[in-house]
Amino acid sequence: MATLKEVQSKIVGVKKTRQITSAMKMVATSRLRGAQNNMEAFKPYAGKFAEVLGSIAGKSGEDASPLLVPRDEVKKVALILCTSDRGLCGGFNTNLIAKADKFIQSELDGKDVSLICFGKRGRDWAKKQPQPIEDEFIGVVGGNVEFSVASSSGQKMIDNFLSGTVDEVYLIYSEFVNMARQNPTIKQILPIPSLEDVAEEKEVDKDAKFLPEHLCEPSSDALLGEMLPKNIFIQIYDALLQTSTSEHAARMSSMENATKACDDMVEELQTIFNKTRQAGITADLMDIVGGAEALKG
């Protein structure tokens, strides 16, 4: 049985750990509020953009932009992986990496795959894989996500697609559902699968009594050619915002569970401490009684 000093030292250590996890939970809660506000503020813009894009797409032909035309044979695929820079957020990064690994092994087997990594955790995993890292962005997810980062990386993907360097581009990110649920999600962004699905994906109300008709100048095809690249930027930016929000939510939940575990450990160690102290007192009393009886004899 452990001594009183050993048990007391463990109690002190667990209490210090509880202070750290509690402080990290408060920090994650504060950052989550800001990230969630940014994500919610971007939704109206993304929804209206999808509505306008869907309306213009109905007036344009299927060959309005080369970004809509799939390759006859897919040989080269680019995979954009969004993870966090830091750990201590439960299985957040593990689930995203597992999603990417399973997708590469099952769907992209036999194809040339290159990785674009947002976040240090995904980059560290990618370094151990046979697939080359085409680009990496550290310090983006989890902080103040800038639209310029999404537009620059998206433009590079568009240039690679148009030049034939890649045939398809996929995006893996964490979809923020609620505080307790963040789903690893895979989305194809190039070639653009179907413009008819854009409005449905952004929850545009097609049953509304009044649907505006957009007048295009100079033409719907020309306008669509300008809007499609911006649609790619918006999807990447939205994925970064959702991944950032999901990271803070996962860390807050993880630190809350760790704090509760520390409370349980302190309670258990306190019980052991009391039992050990009682056993020591009982042993001392037995020695005193035994000595008294020996003196009487």
CSV table of C-alpha atoms in Angstrom, one decimal:
chain,number,residue,atom,x,y,z
A,1,MET,CA,0.0,0.0,0.0
A,2,ALA,CA,1.2,3.5,-0.8
A,3,THR,CA,2.3,5.8,2.0
A,4,LEU,CA,0.4,8.9,3.0
A,5,LYS,CA,3.1,11.1,1.5
A,6,GLU,CA,2.9,9.3,-1.9
A,7,VAL,CA,-0.9,9.5,-2.0
A,8,GLN,CA,-0.8,13.2,-1.0
A,9,SER,CA,1.8,14.0,-3.7
A,10,LYS,CA,-0.5,12.3,-6.3
A,11,ILE,CA,-3.5,14.4,-5.1
A,12,VAL,CA,-1.4,17.6,-5.5
A,13,GLY,CA,-0.3,16.6,-9.0
A,14,VAL,CA,-3.8,15.7,-10.2
A,15,LYS,CA,-5.2,19.0,-8.8
A,16,LYS,CA,-2.5,20.9,-10.8
A,17,THR,CA,-3.4,19.0,-13.9
A,18,ARG,CA,-7.1,19.9,-13.3
A,19,GLN,CA,-6.2,23.6,-13.2
A,20,ILE,CA,-4.4,23.3,-16.5
A,21,THR,CA,-7.3,21.4,-18.2
A,22,SER,CA,-9.9,23.8,-16.8
A,23,ALA,CA,-7.9,26.8,-18.1
A,24,MET,CA,-7.5,25.2,-21.5
A,25,LYS,CA,-11.3,24.6,-21.6
A,26,MET,CA,-12.0,28.3,-20.9
A,27,VAL,CA,-9.5,29.3,-23.7
A,28,ALA,CA,-11.1,26.9,-26.1
A,29,THR,CA,-14.6,28.2,-25.2
A,30,SER,CA,-13.5,31.8,-25.9
A,31,ARG,CA,-11.9,31.0,-29.2
A,32,LEU,CA,-14.9,28.8,-30.2
A,33,ARG,CA,-17.2,31.7,-29.8
A,34,GLY,CA,-15.2,33.9,-32.2
A,35,ALA,CA,-14.7,31.1,-34.7
A,36,GLN,CA,-18.4,30.2,-34.7
A,37,ASN,CA,-19.3,33.9,-35.2
A,38,ASN,CA,-17.1,34.0,-38.2
A,39,MET,CA,-18.6,30.8,-39.6
A,40,GLU,CA,-22.1,32.0,-39.1
A,41,ALA,CA,-21.4,35.5,-40.6
A,42,PHE,CA,-20.1,33.9,-43.8
A,43,LYS,CA,-23.2,31.7,-44.3
A,44,PRO,CA,-25.5,34.4,-45.8
A,45,TYR,CA,-22.8,35.4,-48.4
A,46,ALA,CA,-22.2,31.8,-49.3
A,47,GLY,CA,-25.9,31.0,-49.6
A,48,LYS,CA,-26.7,34.1,-51.8
A,49,PHE,CA,-23.7,33.4,-54.0
A,50,ALA,CA,-24.9,29.8,-54.4
A,51,GLU,CA,-28.4,31.1,-55.3
A,52,VAL,CA,-27.1,33.5,-57.9
A,53,LEU,CA,-24.7,30.9,-59.3
A,54,GLY,CA,-27.5,28.3,-59.6
A,55,SER,CA,-29.7,30.8,-61.4
A,56,ILE,CA,-27.1,31.8,-63.9
A,57,ALA,CA,-26.1,28.1,-64.5
A,58,GLY,CA,-29.6,27.4,-65.7
A,59,LYS,CA,-29.1,29.9,-68.5
A,60,SER,CA,-25.7,28.6,-69.5
A,61,GLY,CA,-24.6,25.5,-71.4
A,62,GLU,CA,-22.6,22.6,-70.0
A,63,ASP,CA,-19.5,23.8,-71.8
A,64,ALA,CA,-19.6,27.3,-70.4
A,65,SER,CA,-16.4,26.7,-68.4
A,66,PRO,CA,-13.6,24.1,-68.6
A,67,LEU,CA,-14.0,23.8,-64.8
A,68,LEU,CA,-17.2,21.9,-65.4
A,69,VAL,CA,-15.8,19.3,-67.8
A,70,PRO,CA,-14.6,16.1,-66.3
A,71,ARG,CA,-11.6,14.2,-67.6
A,72,ASP,CA,-12.1,11.1,-69.8
A,73,GLU,CA,-9.5,9.3,-67.7
A,74,VAL,CA,-8.5,10.4,-64.1
A,75,LYS,CA,-4.8,9.7,-63.4
A,76,LYS,CA,-3.7,12.6,-61.1
A,77,VAL,CA,-5.6,13.6,-58.0
A,78,ALA,CA,-4.9,16.4,-55.6
A,79,LEU,CA,-6.2,16.1,-52.0
A,80,ILE,CA,-6.6,19.1,-49.7
A,81,LEU,CA,-6.5,18.0,-46.1
A,82,CYS,CA,-7.6,20.4,-43.3
A,83,THR,CA,-6.4,19.6,-39.8
A,84,SER,CA,-5.3,21.5,-36.8
A,85,ASP,CA,-1.8,22.7,-35.7
A,86,ARG,CA,-2.2,21.5,-32.1
A,87,GLY,CA,-3.4,18.4,-30.3
A,88,LEU,CA,-5.3,17.9,-27.1
A,89,CYS,CA,-8.6,17.9,-29.0
A,90,GLY,CA,-9.6,14.2,-28.7
A,91,GLY,CA,-9.9,12.3,-31.9
A,92,PHE,CA,-10.4,15.3,-34.1
A,93,ASN,CA,-7.2,15.1,-36.1
A,94,THR,CA,-7.2,11.3,-36.0
A,95,ASN,CA,-10.6,11.0,-37.6
A,96,LEU,CA,-9.7,13.4,-40.4
A,97,ILE,CA,-6.4,11.6,-41.1
A,98,ALA,CA,-8.2,8.2,-41.0
A,99,LYS,CA,-10.8,9.6,-43.5
A,100,ALA,CA,-8.0,10.7,-45.8
A,101,ASP,CA,-6.1,7.5,-45.5
A,102,LYS,CA,-9.2,5.3,-46.2
A,103,PHE,CA,-10.1,7.5,-49.2
A,104,ILE,CA,-6.7,7.1,-50.7
A,105,GLN,CA,-6.5,3.4,-50.2
A,106,SER,CA,-10.1,2.6,-51.4
A,107,GLU,CA,-11.0,5.3,-54.0
A,108,LEU,CA,-7.7,6.5,-55.3
A,109,ASP,CA,-5.8,3.3,-55.5
A,110,GLY,CA,-3.5,3.2,-58.5
A,111,LYS,CA,-3.7,7.0,-59.1
A,112,ASP,CA,-1.0,9.6,-58.6
A,113,VAL,CA,-2.1,11.5,-55.5
A,114,SER,CA,-0.6,14.7,-54.2
A,115,LEU,CA,-1.4,16.3,-50.8
A,116,ILE,CA,-2.1,19.9,-49.9
A,117,CYS,CA,-2.0,20.2,-46.1
A,118,PHE,CA,-3.7,22.8,-43.9
A,119,GLY,CA,-2.4,22.3,-40.4
A,120,LYS,CA,0.7,20.8,-38.8
A,121,ARG,CA,-1.0,17.5,-37.7
A,122,GLY,CA,-2.0,16.6,-41.3
A,123,ARG,CA,1.4,17.7,-42.6
A,124,ASP,CA,3.3,15.5,-40.1
A,125,TRP,CA,1.1,12.5,-41.2
A,126,ALA,CA,1.7,13.3,-44.8
A,127,LYS,CA,5.4,13.3,-44.4
A,128,LYS,CA,5.3,9.6,-43.5
A,129,GLN,CA,3.2,8.7,-46.6
A,130,PRO,CA,4.4,7.8,-50.1
A,131,GLN,CA,2.3,10.6,-51.6
A,132,PRO,CA,4.2,13.9,-52.2
A,133,ILE,CA,3.3,17.1,-50.4
A,134,GLU,CA,2.5,19.7,-53.0
A,135,ASP,CA,1.9,22.6,-50.6
A,136,GLU,CA,1.5,23.2,-46.8
A,137,PHE,CA,-0.2,26.0,-44.8
A,138,ILE,CA,0.7,26.1,-41.1
A,139,GLY,CA,-0.9,28.5,-38.6
A,140,VAL,CA,-4.2,28.9,-40.6
A,141,VAL,CA,-6.7,26.6,-39.0
A,142,GLY,CA,-7.6,27.5,-35.4
A,143,GLY,CA,-6.7,31.2,-35.7
A,144,ASN,CA,-8.0,34.1,-37.8
A,145,VAL,CA,-8.7,32.4,-41.1
A,146,GLU,CA,-8.0,34.8,-44.0
A,147,PHE,CA,-9.9,34.6,-47.3
A,148,SER,CA,-6.7,35.4,-49.2
A,149,VAL,CA,-5.3,32.0,-48.1
A,150,ALA,CA,-8.3,30.2,-49.5
A,151,SER,CA,-8.2,32.2,-52.8
A,152,SER,CA,-4.5,31.7,-53.3
A,153,SER,CA,-4.6,27.9,-52.7
A,154,GLY,CA,-7.8,27.6,-54.8
A,155,GLN,CA,-6.3,29.6,-57.7
A,156,LYS,CA,-3.3,27.3,-57.7
A,157,MET,CA,-5.6,24.3,-57.9
A,158,ILE,CA,-7.5,25.8,-60.7
A,159,ASP,CA,-4.3,26.5,-62.7
A,160,ASN,CA,-3.2,23.0,-62.1
A,161,PHE,CA,-6.5,21.6,-63.3
A,162,LEU,CA,-6.6,23.8,-66.4
A,163,SER,CA,-3.0,22.9,-67.3
A,164,GLY,CA,-3.7,19.2,-66.9
A,165,THR,CA,-1.4,18.8,-63.9
A,166,VAL,CA,-4.3,17.3,-61.9
A,167,ASP,CA,-7.5,15.7,-63.1
A,168,GLU,CA,-9.5,15.9,-59.9
A,169,VAL,CA,-9.3,17.9,-56.6
A,170,TYR,CA,-10.9,16.7,-53.4
A,171,LEU,CA,-11.3,18.6,-50.1
A,172,ILE,CA,-11.3,16.8,-46.7
A,173,TYR,CA,-12.4,18.9,-43.7
A,174,SER,CA,-14.4,18.7,-40.5
A,175,GLU,CA,-18.1,19.7,-40.9
A,176,PHE,CA,-19.3,21.5,-37.8
A,177,VAL,CA,-22.8,20.1,-36.9
A,178,ASN,CA,-23.1,21.1,-33.3
A,179,MET,CA,-20.9,21.4,-30.1
A,180,ALA,CA,-20.8,17.6,-29.7
A,181,ARG,CA,-20.6,16.5,-33.3
A,182,GLN,CA,-18.1,17.2,-36.0
A,183,ASN,CA,-18.1,15.1,-39.1
A,184,PRO,CA,-15.1,14.4,-41.3
A,185,THR,CA,-16.3,15.2,-44.8
A,186,ILE,CA,-15.0,14.6,-48.4
A,187,LYS,CA,-16.1,17.0,-51.2
A,188,GLN,CA,-15.0,17.1,-54.8
A,189,ILE,CA,-14.4,20.7,-55.9
A,190,LEU,CA,-12.8,20.1,-59.3
A,191,PRO,CA,-14.2,19.5,-61.8
A,192,ILE,CA,-17.3,21.1,-60.3
A,193,PRO,CA,-19.7,18.1,-60.1
A,194,SER,CA,-23.1,19.8,-60.8
A,195,LEU,CA,-24.2,23.3,-60.6
A,196,GLU,CA,-27.7,22.2,-59.9
A,197,ASP,CA,-26.6,20.8,-56.5
A,198,VAL,CA,-25.0,24.0,-55.4
A,199,ALA,CA,-28.3,25.6,-54.3
A,200,GLU,CA,-29.4,22.4,-52.5
A,201,GLU,CA,-26.0,22.2,-50.7
A,202,LYS,CA,-26.4,25.7,-49.4
A,203,GLU,CA,-30.0,25.1,-48.5
A,204,VAL,CA,-31.5,27.6,-50.9
A,205,ASP,CA,-35.3,27.6,-50.7
A,206,LYS,CA,-36.5,26.5,-54.2
A,207,ASP,CA,-40.2,26.5,-53.0
A,208,ALA,CA,-40.2,30.2,-52.2
A,209,LYS,CA,-43.2,32.1,-53.7
A,210,PHE,CA,-40.8,34.6,-55.3
A,211,LEU,CA,-37.5,33.6,-57.0
A,212,PRO,CA,-35.6,36.5,-58.4
A,213,GLU,CA,-34.5,36.4,-62.1
A,214,HIS,CA,-30.9,37.5,-62.5
A,215,LEU,CA,-30.1,39.6,-65.6
A,216,CYS,CA,-26.7,38.9,-67.0
A,217,GLU,CA,-24.5,41.5,-68.6
A,218,PRO,CA,-22.7,40.8,-71.0
A,219,SER,CA,-23.8,37.2,-71.0
A,220,SER,CA,-24.5,34.3,-68.6
A,221,ASP,CA,-21.6,32.3,-69.9
A,222,ALA,CA,-19.1,35.2,-69.4
A,223,LEU,CA,-20.4,35.8,-65.9
A,224,LEU,CA,-20.4,32.1,-65.0
A,225,GLY,CA,-16.7,32.0,-66.1
A,226,GLU,CA,-16.0,34.7,-63.5
A,227,MET,CA,-18.1,33.2,-60.7
A,228,LEU,CA,-17.0,29.5,-60.9
A,229,PRO,CA,-13.4,30.2,-59.6
A,230,LYS,CA,-14.8,32.3,-56.8
A,231,ASN,CA,-17.1,29.3,-55.9
A,232,ILE,CA,-13.9,27.2,-55.4
A,233,PHE,CA,-12.5,29.9,-53.1
A,234,ILE,CA,-15.7,30.0,-51.1
A,235,GLN,CA,-15.8,26.2,-50.7
A,236,ILE,CA,-12.2,26.1,-49.4
A,237,TYR,CA,-12.7,29.1,-47.1
A,238,ASP,CA,-15.9,27.6,-45.7
A,239,ALA,CA,-14.1,24.3,-45.1
A,240,LEU,CA,-11.4,26.2,-43.2
A,241,LEU,CA,-13.9,28.1,-41.1
A,242,GLN,CA,-15.8,24.9,-40.2
A,243,THR,CA,-12.6,23.0,-39.4
A,244,SER,CA,-11.4,25.8,-37.2
A,245,THR,CA,-14.7,25.9,-35.3
A,246,SER,CA,-14.8,22.1,-35.0
A,247,GLU,CA,-11.2,22.1,-33.6
A,248,HIS,CA,-12.2,24.5,-30.8
A,249,ALA,CA,-15.4,22.6,-30.0
A,250,ALA,CA,-13.5,19.3,-29.9
A,251,ARG,CA,-10.8,20.7,-27.7
A,252,MET,CA,-13.4,22.3,-25.3
A,253,SER,CA,-15.2,18.9,-25.0
A,254,SER,CA,-11.9,17.0,-24.5
A,255,MET,CA,-10.7,19.4,-21.8
A,256,GLU,CA,-14.0,19.2,-20.1
A,257,ASN,CA,-13.8,15.4,-20.0
A,258,ALA,CA,-10.2,15.6,-18.8
A,259,THR,CA,-11.3,18.0,-16.0
A,260,LYS,CA,-14.1,15.6,-14.9
A,261,ALA,CA,-11.6,12.7,-15.0
A,262,CYS,CA,-9.3,14.7,-12.7
A,263,ASP,CA,-12.1,15.3,-10.3
A,264,ASP,CA,-12.9,11.6,-10.2
A,265,MET,CA,-9.2,10.8,-9.6
A,266,VAL,CA,-8.9,13.3,-6.8
A,267,GLU,CA,-12.0,11.8,-5.1
A,268,GLU,CA,-10.6,8.3,-5.5
A,269,LEU,CA,-7.2,9.3,-4.2
A,270,GLN,CA,-8.8,11.1,-1.3
A,271,THR,CA,-10.6,7.9,-0.3
A,272,ILE,CA,-7.3,6.0,-0.5
A,273,PHE,CA,-5.6,8.7,1.6
A,274,ASN,CA,-8.3,8.4,4.3
A,275,LYS,CA,-8.1,4.6,4.3
A,276,THR,CA,-4.3,4.7,4.5
A,277,ARG,CA,-4.4,7.2,7.4
A,278,GLN,CA,-7.0,5.1,9.2
A,279,ALA,CA,-5.0,2.0,8.8
A,280,GLY,CA,-1.9,3.9,10.1
A,281,ILE,CA,-3.9,5.1,13.2
A,282,THR,CA,-5.2,1.6,13.8
A,283,ALA,CA,-1.7,0.2,13.6
A,284,ASP,CA,-0.4,2.8,16.1
A,285,LEU,CA,-3.3,2.0,18.5
A,286,MET,CA,-2.6,-1.7,18.2
A,287,ASP,CA,1.1,-1.1,19.1
A,288,ILE,CA,0.1,1.1,22.1
A,289,VAL,CA,-2.4,-1.6,23.3
A,290,GLY,CA,0.1,-4.3,22.8
A,291,GLY,CA,2.8,-2.4,24.7
A,292,ALA,CA,0.4,-1.7,27.6
A,293,GLU,CA,-0.6,-5.4,27.8
A,294,ALA,CA,3.1,-6.4,27.8
A,295,LEU,CA,3.8,-4.0,30.7
A,296,LYS,CA,0.9,-5.5,32.7
A,297,GLY,CA,2.2,-9.0,32.2
